[in-house]
PDB file of C-alpha atoms in Angstrom:
ATOM      1  CA  MET T 151       0.000   0.000   0.000  1.00 91.00           C
ATOM      2  CA  ALA T 152       1.281   3.439  -0.947  1.00 95.00           C
ATOM      3  CA  LYS T 153       0.606   6.294   1.434  1.00 97.00           C
ATOM      4  CA  VAL T 154      -0.597   9.278  -0.494  1.00 97.00           C
ATOM      5  CA  ARG T 155      -1.704  12.814   0.220  1.00 98.00           C
ATOM      6  CA  VAL T 156      -4.026  14.668  -2.122  1.00 98.00           C
ATOM      7  CA  LEU T 157      -4.089  18.462  -1.903  1.00 98.00           C
ATOM      8  CA  ILE T 158      -7.137  20.149  -3.386  1.00 98.00           C
ATOM      9  CA  ARG T 159      -7.205  23.912  -3.911  1.00 97.00           C
ATOM     10  CA  PRO T 160      -9.495  26.410  -5.580  1.00 96.00           C
ATOM     11  CA  LYS T 161      -8.222  27.133  -9.096  1.00 96.00           C
ATOM     12  CA  GLY T 162      -6.247  30.341  -9.507  1.00 90.00           C
ATOM     13  CA  GLY T 163      -8.990  32.511 -10.923  1.00 90.00           C
ATOM     14  CA  ILE T 164     -11.750  31.158  -8.697  1.00 92.00           C
ATOM     15  CA  LEU T 165     -13.008  33.070  -5.676  1.00 93.00           C
ATOM     16  CA  ASP T 166     -12.120  31.472  -2.369  1.00 96.00           C
ATOM     17  CA  PRO T 167     -14.753  32.614   0.133  1.00 96.00           C
ATOM     18  CA  GLN T 168     -13.260  30.588   2.979  1.00 96.00           C
ATOM     19  CA  GLY T 169      -9.876  32.189   2.440  1.00 97.00           C
ATOM     20  CA  LYS T 170     -11.442  35.638   2.358  1.00 97.00           C
ATOM     21  CA  ALA T 171     -13.334  34.890   5.565  1.00 97.00           C
ATOM     22  CA  VAL T 172     -10.088  33.952   7.280  1.00 97.00           C
ATOM     23  CA  GLU T 173      -8.405  37.137   6.045  1.00 97.00           C
ATOM     24  CA  ARG T 174     -11.261  39.264   7.338  1.00 97.00           C
ATOM     25  CA  ALA T 175     -11.199  37.580  10.738  1.00 97.00           C
ATOM     26  CA  LEU T 176      -7.477  38.152  11.288  1.00 96.00           C
ATOM     27  CA  PRO T 177      -7.379  41.781  12.487  1.00 95.00           C
ATOM     28  CA  ALA T 178      -9.970  41.218  15.203  1.00 95.00           C
ATOM     29  CA  LEU T 179      -7.827  38.389  16.535  1.00 95.00           C
ATOM     30  CA  GLY T 180      -4.735  40.572  16.562  1.00 95.00           C
ATOM     31  CA  PHE T 181      -2.963  39.069  13.561  1.00 96.00           C
ATOM     32  CA  GLU T 182      -1.317  41.289  11.010  1.00 95.00           C
ATOM     33  CA  GLY T 183       0.885  40.643   8.018  1.00 96.00           C
ATOM     34  CA  ILE T 184      -0.930  37.558   6.770  1.00 97.00           C
ATOM     35  CA  GLU T 185      -1.923  37.543   3.109  1.00 96.00           C
ATOM     36  CA  ARG T 186      -3.035  35.370   0.224  1.00 96.00           C
ATOM     37  CA  VAL T 187      -4.943  32.927   2.377  1.00 97.00           C
ATOM     38  CA  ARG T 188      -6.323  30.038   0.336  1.00 97.00           C
ATOM     39  CA  VAL T 189      -8.357  27.290   1.935  1.00 98.00           C
ATOM     40  CA  GLY T 190      -8.466  23.872   0.356  1.00 98.00           C
ATOM     41  CA  ARG T 191      -8.869  20.256   1.350  1.00 98.00           C
ATOM     42  CA  MET T 192      -6.454  17.480   2.118  1.00 98.00           C
ATOM     43  CA  VAL T 193      -7.180  13.798   1.712  1.00 98.00           C
ATOM     44  CA  GLU T 194      -4.741  11.182   2.991  1.00 97.00           C
ATOM     45  CA  LEU T 195      -5.183   7.557   2.063  1.00 98.00           C
ATOM     46  CA  GLU T 196      -3.452   4.291   1.346  1.00 97.00           C
ATOM     47  CA  ALA T 197      -3.766   2.844  -2.128  1.00 97.00           C
ATOM     48  CA  GLU T 198      -2.717  -0.447  -3.673  1.00 95.00           C
ATOM     49  CA  ASP T 199      -2.656   1.075  -7.135  1.00 93.00           C
ATOM     50  CA  PRO T 200      -1.593   4.742  -6.995  1.00 93.00           C
ATOM     51  CA  GLU T 201      -1.775   5.028 -10.769  1.00 95.00           C
ATOM     52  CA  ARG T 202      -5.545   5.312 -10.587  1.00 95.00           C
ATOM     53  CA  LEU T 203      -5.489   8.178  -8.101  1.00 97.00           C
ATOM     54  CA  PRO T 204      -5.777  11.003 -10.657  1.00 97.00           C
ATOM     55  CA  GLU T 205      -8.981   9.378 -11.870  1.00 97.00           C
ATOM     56  CA  LEU T 206     -10.205   9.077  -8.288  1.00 97.00           C
ATOM     57  CA  CYS T 207      -9.505  12.756  -7.704  1.00 97.00           C
ATOM     58  CA  GLU T 208     -11.423  13.796 -10.795  1.00 97.00           C
ATOM     59  CA  LYS T 209     -14.399  11.572 -10.086  1.00 95.00           C
ATOM     60  CA  LEU T 210     -14.793  11.798  -6.338  1.00 96.00           C
ATOM     61  CA  LEU T 211     -12.407  13.957  -4.348  1.00 97.00           C
ATOM     62  CA  ALA T 212     -12.185  17.192  -6.306  1.00 97.00           C
ATOM     63  CA  ASN T 213     -14.452  19.245  -8.512  1.00 96.00           C
ATOM     64  CA  PRO T 214     -12.304  19.693 -11.625  1.00 96.00           C
ATOM     65  CA  LEU T 215     -14.354  22.689 -12.768  1.00 96.00           C
ATOM     66  CA  ILE T 216     -13.238  24.832  -9.875  1.00 96.00           C
ATOM     67  CA  GLU T 217     -10.452  22.911  -8.134  1.00 97.00           C
ATOM     68  CA  ASP T 218      -6.951  21.735  -8.903  1.00 97.00           C
ATOM     69  CA  PHE T 219      -5.451  18.731  -7.197  1.00 98.00           C
ATOM     70  CA  GLU T 220      -1.931  17.621  -6.460  1.00 98.00           C
ATOM     71  CA  ILE T 221      -0.917  14.118  -5.431  1.00 97.00           C
ATOM     72  CA  GLU T 222       2.044  13.664  -3.072  1.00 96.00           C
ATOM     73  CA  ASN T 223       3.618  10.310  -2.399  1.00 95.00           C
ATOM     74  CA  LEU T 224       4.308  10.126   1.338  1.00 95.00           C
ATOM     75  CA  ASP T 225       6.500   7.029   1.101  1.00 90.00           C
ATOM     76  CA  ASP T 226       9.500   8.667  -0.534  1.00 71.00           C
ATOM     77  CA  GLY T 227      10.370  11.016   2.257  1.00 52.00           C
ATOM     78  CA  ALA T 228       8.267  13.924   1.007  1.00 45.00           C
TER      79      ALA T 228
ATOM     80  CA  MET A  19       6.805  36.980   3.557  1.00 91.00           C
ATOM     81  CA  ALA A  20       7.079  33.278   4.303  1.00 95.00           C
ATOM     82  CA  LYS A  21       4.939  30.904   2.295  1.00 97.00           C
ATOM     83  CA  VAL A  22       3.354  28.383   4.602  1.00 97.00           C
ATOM     84  CA  ARG A  23       1.004  25.441   4.341  1.00 98.00           C
ATOM     85  CA  VAL A  24      -1.117  24.344   7.276  1.00 98.00           C
ATOM     86  CA  LEU A  25      -2.478  20.796   7.245  1.00 98.00           C
ATOM     87  CA  ILE A  26      -5.427  20.135   9.521  1.00 98.00           C
ATOM     88  CA  ARG A  27      -6.600  16.614  10.197  1.00 97.00           C
ATOM     89  CA  PRO A  28      -9.080  14.911  12.492  1.00 96.00           C
ATOM     90  CA  LYS A  29      -7.267  13.655  15.600  1.00 96.00           C
ATOM     91  CA  GLY A  30      -6.405   9.976  15.653  1.00 90.00           C
ATOM     92  CA  GLY A  31      -9.256   8.738  17.779  1.00 90.00           C
ATOM     93  CA  ILE A  32     -11.891  11.013  16.284  1.00 92.00           C
ATOM     94  CA  LEU A  33     -14.428   9.761  13.773  1.00 93.00           C
ATOM     95  CA  ASP A  34     -13.924  11.113  10.276  1.00 96.00           C
ATOM     96  CA  PRO A  35     -17.324  11.002   8.569  1.00 96.00           C
ATOM     97  CA  GLN A  36     -16.028  12.544   5.346  1.00 96.00           C
ATOM     98  CA  GLY A  37     -13.328   9.919   5.098  1.00 97.00           C
ATOM     99  CA  LYS A  38     -15.868   7.167   5.723  1.00 97.00           C
ATOM    100  CA  ALA A  39     -18.162   8.624   3.067  1.00 97.00           C
ATOM    101  CA  VAL A  40     -15.323   8.521   0.547  1.00 97.00           C
ATOM    102  CA  GLU A  41     -14.522   4.913   1.464  1.00 97.00           C
ATOM    103  CA  ARG A  42     -18.140   3.888   1.024  1.00 97.00           C
ATOM    104  CA  ALA A  43     -18.384   5.598  -2.356  1.00 97.00           C
ATOM    105  CA  LEU A  44     -15.319   3.878  -3.793  1.00 96.00           C
ATOM    106  CA  PRO A  45     -16.709   0.469  -4.812  1.00 95.00           C
ATOM    107  CA  ALA A  46     -19.585   1.961  -6.816  1.00 95.00           C
ATOM    108  CA  LEU A  47     -17.034   3.976  -8.772  1.00 95.00           C
ATOM    109  CA  GLY A  48     -14.937   0.922  -9.492  1.00 95.00           C
ATOM    110  CA  PHE A  49     -12.094   1.631  -7.095  1.00 96.00           C
ATOM    111  CA  GLU A  50     -10.664  -1.108  -4.946  1.00 95.00           C
ATOM    112  CA  GLY A  51      -7.687  -1.334  -2.643  1.00 95.00           C
ATOM    113  CA  ILE A  52      -8.028   2.108  -1.109  1.00 97.00           C
ATOM    114  CA  GLU A  53      -7.996   2.289   2.683  1.00 96.00           C
ATOM    115  CA  ARG A  54      -7.587   4.577   5.657  1.00 96.00           C
ATOM    116  CA  VAL A  55      -9.069   7.610   3.953  1.00 97.00           C
ATOM    117  CA  ARG A  56      -8.864  10.703   6.138  1.00 97.00           C
ATOM    118  CA  VAL A  57     -10.223  14.029   4.984  1.00 98.00           C
ATOM    119  CA  GLY A  58      -8.795  17.228   6.388  1.00 98.00           C
ATOM    120  CA  ARG A  59      -8.238  20.806   5.373  1.00 98.00           C
ATOM    121  CA  MET A  60      -5.328  22.676   3.919  1.00 98.00           C
ATOM    122  CA  VAL A  61      -4.679  26.372   4.321  1.00 98.00           C
ATOM    123  CA  GLU A  62      -1.932  28.091   2.363  1.00 97.00           C
ATOM    124  CA  LEU A  63      -0.915  31.634   3.208  1.00 98.00           C
ATOM    125  CA  GLU A  64       1.914  34.115   3.329  1.00 97.00           C
ATOM    126  CA  ALA A  65       2.977  35.437   6.709  1.00 97.00           C
ATOM    127  CA  GLU A  66       5.380  38.123   7.795  1.00 95.00           C
ATOM    128  CA  ASP A  67       5.806  36.512  11.185  1.00 93.00           C
ATOM    129  CA  PRO A  68       5.552  32.716  10.944  1.00 93.00           C
ATOM    130  CA  GLU A  69       6.246  32.340  14.653  1.00 95.00           C
ATOM    131  CA  ARG A  70       2.678  33.317  15.435  1.00 95.00           C
ATOM    132  CA  LEU A  71       1.169  30.704  13.139  1.00 97.00           C
ATOM    133  CA  PRO A  72       0.633  28.011  15.805  1.00 97.00           C
ATOM    134  CA  GLU A  73      -1.445  30.543  17.723  1.00 97.00           C
ATOM    135  CA  LEU A  74      -3.377  31.379  14.543  1.00 97.00           C
ATOM    136  CA  CYS A  75      -4.093  27.694  13.973  1.00 97.00           C
ATOM    137  CA  GLU A  76      -5.392  27.214  17.488  1.00 97.00           C
ATOM    138  CA  LYS A  77      -7.567  30.309  17.455  1.00 95.00           C
ATOM    139  CA  LEU A  78      -8.938  30.373  13.941  1.00 96.00           C
ATOM    140  CA  LEU A  79      -7.968  27.653  11.507  1.00 97.00           C
ATOM    141  CA  ALA A  80      -8.322  24.434  13.488  1.00 97.00           C
ATOM    142  CA  ASN A  81     -10.505  23.158  16.271  1.00 96.00           C
ATOM    143  CA  PRO A  82      -7.910  21.882  18.756  1.00 96.00           C
ATOM    144  CA  LEU A  83     -10.462  19.688  20.503  1.00 95.00           C
ATOM    145  CA  ILE A  84     -10.879  17.430  17.513  1.00 96.00           C
ATOM    146  CA  GLU A  85      -8.166  18.404  15.052  1.00 97.00           C
ATOM    147  CA  ASP A  86      -4.392  18.342  14.859  1.00 97.00           C
ATOM    148  CA  PHE A  87      -2.472  20.758  12.709  1.00 98.00           C
ATOM    149  CA  GLU A  88       0.918  20.693  11.068  1.00 98.00           C
ATOM    150  CA  ILE A  89       2.713  23.716   9.662  1.00 97.00           C
ATOM    151  CA  GLU A  90       4.953  23.269   6.621  1.00 96.00           C
ATOM    152  CA  ASN A  91       7.333  25.960   5.425  1.00 95.00           C
ATOM    153  CA  LEU A  92       7.063  26.074   1.628  1.00 95.00           C
ATOM    154  CA  ASP A  93      10.131  28.261   1.166  1.00 90.00           C
ATOM    155  CA  ASP A  94      12.755  25.684   2.054  1.00 71.00           C
ATOM    156  CA  GLY A  95      12.086  23.292  -0.781  1.00 52.00           C
ATOM    157  CA  ALA A  96       9.560  21.151   1.098  1.00 45.00           C
TER     158      ALA A  96
END
């Protein structure tokens, strides 16, 4: 089994309301100097056949219309 | 500005209903051999003062009762 991490982010041009909400909340909590907040999802799993993971991401984990995904192999020291 | 990624996951002993939902959906989509699915969140941001990020995670980004967080520095080739 390969240990894998999938990172899912809003595509570059797509609004990220969660990220904006975080940015707006920061001053009231006393945080300054934090920018470009983007909120995405992370899925970690173990797979027998990692070659099918891009298909899995497109069909189930991400919404390819508005999200990009990145697959990291956690077994090679990443 | 330091580029940083925060990974937020359900704590070990905590149920992960999103992960279970993914696992249950897999067979109908023709995927086998995928286990231990855990769904978390990812926040990427740029910070002037990365030393305050653990505090930011505890106060705003994560729920420390049920979630663990991990902060990755994206500037050092990680």
